[in-house]
Coordinates of C-alpha atoms in Angstrom, one line a residue:
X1153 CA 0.0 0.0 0.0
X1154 CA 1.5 3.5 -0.4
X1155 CA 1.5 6.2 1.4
X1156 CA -1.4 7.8 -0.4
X1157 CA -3.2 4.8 -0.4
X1158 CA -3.2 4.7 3.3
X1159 CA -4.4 8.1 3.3
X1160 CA -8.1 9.4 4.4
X1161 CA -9.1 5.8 3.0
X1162 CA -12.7 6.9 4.4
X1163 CA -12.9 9.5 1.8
X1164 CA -14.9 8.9 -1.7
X1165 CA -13.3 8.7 -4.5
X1166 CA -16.3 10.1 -6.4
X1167 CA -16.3 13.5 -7.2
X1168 CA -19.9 14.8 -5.0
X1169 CA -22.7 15.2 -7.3
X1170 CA -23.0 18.9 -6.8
X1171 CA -19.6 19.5 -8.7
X1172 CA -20.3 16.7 -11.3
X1173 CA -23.3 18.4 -12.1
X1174 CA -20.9 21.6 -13.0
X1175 CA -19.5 19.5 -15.8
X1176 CA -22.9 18.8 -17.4
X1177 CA -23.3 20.6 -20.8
X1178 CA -19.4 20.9 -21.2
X1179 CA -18.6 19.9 -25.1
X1180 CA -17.4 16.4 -26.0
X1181 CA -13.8 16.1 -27.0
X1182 CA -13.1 16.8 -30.3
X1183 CA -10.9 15.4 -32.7
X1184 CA -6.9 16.1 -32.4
X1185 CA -5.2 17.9 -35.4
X1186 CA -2.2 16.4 -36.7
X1187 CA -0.4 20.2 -35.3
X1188 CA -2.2 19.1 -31.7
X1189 CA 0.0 16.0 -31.9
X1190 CA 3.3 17.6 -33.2
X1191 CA 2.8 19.5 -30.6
X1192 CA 2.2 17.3 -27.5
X1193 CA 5.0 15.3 -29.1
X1194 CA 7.5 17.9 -29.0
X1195 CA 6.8 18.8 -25.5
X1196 CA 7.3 15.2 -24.4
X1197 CA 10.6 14.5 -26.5
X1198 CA 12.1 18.0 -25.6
X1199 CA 15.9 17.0 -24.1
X1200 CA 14.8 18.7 -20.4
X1201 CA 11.7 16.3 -20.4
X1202 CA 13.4 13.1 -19.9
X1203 CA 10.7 10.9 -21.0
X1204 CA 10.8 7.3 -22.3
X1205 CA 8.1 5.5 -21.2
X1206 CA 4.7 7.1 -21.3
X1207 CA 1.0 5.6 -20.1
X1208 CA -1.7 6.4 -22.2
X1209 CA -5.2 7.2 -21.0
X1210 CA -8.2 8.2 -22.5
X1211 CA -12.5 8.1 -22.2
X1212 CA -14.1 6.2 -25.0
X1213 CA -16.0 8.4 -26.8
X1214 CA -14.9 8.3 -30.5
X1215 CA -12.4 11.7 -30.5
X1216 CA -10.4 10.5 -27.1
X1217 CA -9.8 7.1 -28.3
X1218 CA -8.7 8.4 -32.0
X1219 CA -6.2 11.0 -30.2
X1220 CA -4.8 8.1 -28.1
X1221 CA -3.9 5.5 -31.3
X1222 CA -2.7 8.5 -32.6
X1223 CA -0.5 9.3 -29.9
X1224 CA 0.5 5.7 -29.6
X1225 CA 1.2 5.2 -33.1
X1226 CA 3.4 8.1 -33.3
X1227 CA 5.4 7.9 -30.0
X1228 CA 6.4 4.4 -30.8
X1229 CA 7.2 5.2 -34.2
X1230 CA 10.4 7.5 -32.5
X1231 CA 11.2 5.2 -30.1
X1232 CA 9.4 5.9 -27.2
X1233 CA 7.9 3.0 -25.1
X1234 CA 3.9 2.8 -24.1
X1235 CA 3.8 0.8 -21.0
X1236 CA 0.1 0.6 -21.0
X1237 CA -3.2 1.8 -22.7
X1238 CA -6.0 2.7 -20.4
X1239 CA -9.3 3.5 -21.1
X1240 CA -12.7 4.4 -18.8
X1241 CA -16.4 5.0 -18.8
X1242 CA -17.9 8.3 -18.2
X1243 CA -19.5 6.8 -15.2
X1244 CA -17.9 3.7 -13.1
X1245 CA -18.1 3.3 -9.5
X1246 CA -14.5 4.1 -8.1
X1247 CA -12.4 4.3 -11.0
X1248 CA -9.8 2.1 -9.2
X1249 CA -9.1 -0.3 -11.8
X1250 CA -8.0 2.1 -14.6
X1251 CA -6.2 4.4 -11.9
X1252 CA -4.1 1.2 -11.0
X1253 CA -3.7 0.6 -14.2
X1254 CA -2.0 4.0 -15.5
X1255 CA 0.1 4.1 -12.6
X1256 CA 1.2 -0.2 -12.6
X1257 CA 4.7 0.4 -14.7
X1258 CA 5.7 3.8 -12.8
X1259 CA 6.0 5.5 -16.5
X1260 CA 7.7 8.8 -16.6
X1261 CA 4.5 10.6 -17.8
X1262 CA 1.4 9.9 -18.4
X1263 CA -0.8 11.3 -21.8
X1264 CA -4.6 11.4 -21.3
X1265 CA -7.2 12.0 -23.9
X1266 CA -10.6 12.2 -22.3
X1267 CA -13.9 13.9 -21.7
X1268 CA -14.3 16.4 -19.0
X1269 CA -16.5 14.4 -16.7
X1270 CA -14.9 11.1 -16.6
X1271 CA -11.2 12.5 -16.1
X1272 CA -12.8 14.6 -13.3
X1273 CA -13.3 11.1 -11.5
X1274 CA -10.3 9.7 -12.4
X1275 CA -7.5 12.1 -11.7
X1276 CA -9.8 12.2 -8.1
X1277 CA -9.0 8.4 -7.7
X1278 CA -5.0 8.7 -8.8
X1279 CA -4.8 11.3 -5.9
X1280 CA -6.2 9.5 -3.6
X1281 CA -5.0 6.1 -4.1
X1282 CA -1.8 6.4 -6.3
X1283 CA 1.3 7.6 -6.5
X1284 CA 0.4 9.8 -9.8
X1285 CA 2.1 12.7 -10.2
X1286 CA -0.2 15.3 -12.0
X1287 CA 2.9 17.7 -13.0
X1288 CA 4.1 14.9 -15.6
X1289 CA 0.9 14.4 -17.2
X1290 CA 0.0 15.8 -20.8
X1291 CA -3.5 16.3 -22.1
X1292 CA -4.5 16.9 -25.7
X1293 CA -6.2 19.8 -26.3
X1294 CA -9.9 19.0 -24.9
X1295 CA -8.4 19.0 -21.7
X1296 CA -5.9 22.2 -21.7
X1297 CA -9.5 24.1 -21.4
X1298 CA -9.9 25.5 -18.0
X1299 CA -12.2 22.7 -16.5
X1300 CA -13.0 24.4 -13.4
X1301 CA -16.4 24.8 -13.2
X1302 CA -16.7 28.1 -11.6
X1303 CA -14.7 29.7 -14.2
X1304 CA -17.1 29.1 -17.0
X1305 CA -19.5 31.9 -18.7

């Protein structure tokens, strides 16, 4: 067990339905551009970085999973190593299974391609029960919006 597993283990890992209700009516992903990946790419490959071994999340609505083969496809295709491929429903009742799962092979970053709602729930459950580190994981685009809730119009 780690140490944040043994952690407040009486807290929920579900984000309270108040502040999932916040995320209603926020758009779907939608589909990476090719620049998107370059992009992402070039941050991860960037000498300062580090980076060899990357986890890949992502929902499964159409867009997510298209920008996560993508992503795959490409970051092997330069050498880099994909210790796992993750993906989650929108609605699950703890989210432990894929948290274990992106965290398993310790990777040196994870890359997450996902809809608002369900990585709201998941990055809840790597805090409280992994060793995730949220400052060495990349998002595509649908997720570099600001997601807080009380900073939408």
């Amino acid at each position: 067990m780690t140490g944040r597993q043994s952690r407040d283990l009486a807290r929920s890992p579900l984000t309270p339905a108040a502040q999932a209700a916040q995320y209603a009516g926020m758009p779907p992903p939608a589909p990476h551009t090719e620049a998107e990946l370059r992009s992402l790419l070039a941050r991860l490959t960037a000498p300062a970085a580090g980076i060899s071994t990357v986890a890949v999340g992502h929902s499964r609505d159409a867009a997510s999973r298209a920008a996560a083969e993508a992503f795959t496809t490409a970051w092997q295709a330069g050498g880099g190593t994909v210790v796992a491929v993750v993906d989650w429903p929108e609605q699950a009742a703890s989210w432990l299974r894929p948290a274990v799962r992106l965290t398993a092979q310790s990777p040196d970053a994870w890359v997450i391609a996902a809809a608002p709602l369900g990585w709201a729930q998941l990055s809840r459950r790597l805090r409280l029960s992994t060793d995730w580190d949220p400052y060495r994981t990349f998002h595509f685009a649908s997720q570099e919006l600001d997601l807080d809730p009380r900073n939408r119009t």
